């Protein structure tokens, strides 16, 4: 009986350990997704700034 309880406890600990690994991996994926989003926003901002600069230069040159 005691051996069975110990085996069940050991199995429960292993399940918990694997669960924590899965959670850690999920957090790493979320972190990577946030980094990708951050870079994407930076690129979009740079594109916007470049377009705005071209537009302002055009209007400044030709007074349109």
XYZ file of N, CA and C in Angstrom:
192
model
N 0.826 -1.189 0.000
C 0.000 0.000 0.000
C 0.874 1.259 0.000
N 1.886 1.302 0.866
C 2.757 2.464 0.954
C 3.534 2.648 -0.350
N 3.949 1.538 -0.948
C 4.689 1.613 -2.200
C 3.800 2.204 -3.295
N 2.543 1.812 -3.314
C 1.611 2.339 -4.304
C 1.435 3.849 -4.127
N 1.308 4.289 -2.887
C 1.156 5.721 -2.613
C 2.391 6.482 -3.071
N 3.565 5.913 -2.816
C 4.801 6.567 -3.238
C 4.897 6.634 -4.766
N 4.468 5.577 -5.434
C 4.480 5.582 -6.903
C 3.521 6.639 -7.455
N 2.364 6.748 -6.856
C 1.390 7.752 -7.293
C 1.953 9.151 -7.051
N 2.582 9.358 -5.910
C 3.170 10.667 -5.608
C 4.285 10.988 -6.596
N 5.097 9.986 -6.920
C 6.184 10.187 -7.881
C 5.620 10.542 -9.255
N 4.586 9.835 -9.660
C 3.962 10.116 -10.957
C 3.356 11.518 -10.968
N 2.743 11.906 -9.854
C 2.155 13.255 -9.773
C 3.245 14.319 -9.872
N 4.378 14.078 -9.255
C 5.487 15.026 -9.347
C 6.018 15.117 -10.770
N 6.082 13.991 -11.452
C 6.550 14.005 -12.839
C 5.578 14.773 -13.735
N 4.289 14.576 -13.497
C 3.289 15.307 -14.270
C 3.425 16.802 -14.012
N 3.626 17.166 -12.763
C 3.802 18.577 -12.413
C 5.037 19.147 -13.075
N 6.115 18.378 -13.081
C 7.368 18.821 -13.694
C 7.181 19.064 -15.191
N 6.525 18.135 -15.876
C 6.276 18.288 -17.306
C 5.348 19.477 -17.552
N 4.358 19.633 -16.706
C 3.436 20.754 -16.837
C 4.169 22.089 -16.718
N 5.105 22.165 -15.803
C 5.887 23.389 -15.647
C 6.761 23.648 -16.873
N 7.304 22.591 -17.448
C 8.100 22.752 -18.670
C 7.252 23.283 -19.818
N 6.035 22.741 -19.936
C 5.124 23.192 -20.993
C 4.760 24.657 -20.769
N 4.494 25.019 -19.535
C 4.166 26.406 -19.205
C 5.330 27.325 -19.539
N 6.545 26.890 -19.210
C 7.734 27.685 -19.512
C 7.885 27.877 -21.021
N 7.667 26.805 -21.784
C 7.761 26.900 -23.239
C 6.695 27.844 -23.787
N 5.485 27.781 -23.238
C 4.411 28.667 -23.685
C 4.765 30.122 -23.397
N 5.370 30.380 -22.256
C 5.783 31.742 -21.922
C 6.882 32.235 -22.861
N 7.789 31.348 -23.236
C 8.837 31.720 -24.177
C 8.252 32.049 -25.549
N 7.244 31.287 -25.968
C 6.577 31.560 -27.243
C 5.881 32.921 -27.175
N 5.208 33.194 -26.062
C 4.530 34.483 -25.900
C 5.538 35.628 -25.920
N 6.676 35.424 -25.264
C 7.722 36.453 -25.240
C 8.243 36.716 -26.659
N 8.477 35.646 -27.408
C 8.950 35.798 -28.784
C 7.906 36.518 -29.635
N 6.635 36.199 -29.427
C 5.571 36.863 -30.185
C 5.538 38.353 -29.867
N 5.742 38.705 -28.615
C 5.777 40.119 -28.245
C 6.964 40.830 -28.880
N 8.100 40.152 -28.954
C 9.267 40.750 -29.592
C 9.030 40.972 -31.080
N 8.384 40.013 -31.734
C 8.065 40.149 -33.154
C 7.111 41.325 -33.354
N 6.122 41.434 -32.485
C 5.172 42.541 -32.574
C 5.879 43.874 -32.387
N 6.799 43.917 -31.438
C 7.542 45.149 -31.176
C 8.353 45.568 -32.408
N 9.036 44.612 -33.013
C 9.830 44.910 -34.210
C 8.918 45.343 -35.349
N 7.789 44.667 -35.500
C 6.841 45.015 -36.556
C 6.344 46.447 -36.382
N 6.039 46.828 -35.160
C 5.586 48.197 -34.904
C 6.686 49.210 -35.204
N 7.915 48.855 -34.873
C 9.026 49.755 -35.192
C 9.164 49.947 -36.701
N 9.053 48.855 -37.442
C 9.160 48.931 -38.903
C 8.020 49.777 -39.464
N 6.807 49.546 -38.974
C 5.667 50.336 -39.440
C 5.883 51.816 -39.137
N 6.413 52.115 -37.971
C 6.672 53.495 -37.594
C 7.719 54.119 -38.512
N 8.766 53.358 -38.823
C 9.797 53.877 -39.727
C 9.235 54.134 -41.121
N 8.391 53.238 -41.591
C 7.769 53.428 -42.909
C 6.894 54.684 -42.884
N 6.131 54.855 -41.822
C 5.278 56.029 -41.699
C 6.117 57.308 -41.671
N 7.181 57.289 -40.884
C 8.030 58.481 -40.794
C 8.679 58.808 -42.131
N 9.098 57.775 -42.856
C 9.708 57.992 -44.163
C 8.690 58.601 -45.133
N 7.474 58.066 -45.120
C 6.434 58.596 -46.007
C 6.083 60.038 -45.633
N 6.007 60.297 -44.342
C 5.686 61.648 -43.889
C 6.778 62.632 -44.289
N 8.027 62.190 -44.159
C 9.152 63.056 -44.533
C 9.106 63.354 -46.027
N 8.841 62.339 -46.845
C 8.753 62.553 -48.299
C 7.611 63.507 -48.621
N 6.475 63.307 -47.958
C 5.324 64.163 -48.207
C 5.634 65.606 -47.820
N 6.200 65.794 -46.640
C 6.514 67.146 -46.169
C 7.540 67.811 -47.079
N 8.509 67.030 -47.555
C 9.520 67.578 -48.470
C 8.865 68.002 -49.774
N 7.960 67.171 -50.278
C 7.263 67.490 -51.520
C 6.453 68.772 -51.367
N 5.674 68.843 -50.285
C 4.859 70.037 -50.064
C 5.727 71.271 -49.849
N 6.843 71.097 -49.176
C 7.733 72.216 -48.947
C 8.377 72.709 -50.234
N 8.683 71.773 -51.132
C 9.342 72.126 -52.385
C 8.400 72.818 -53.360
N 7.205 72.215 -53.481
C 6.310 72.662 -54.542
C 5.133 73.495 -54.020
N 5.043 73.651 -52.712
C 4.003 74.488 -52.131
C 2.590 74.031 -52.462
N 2.437 72.732 -52.579
C 1.106 72.204 -52.930
C 0.272 72.077 -51.680
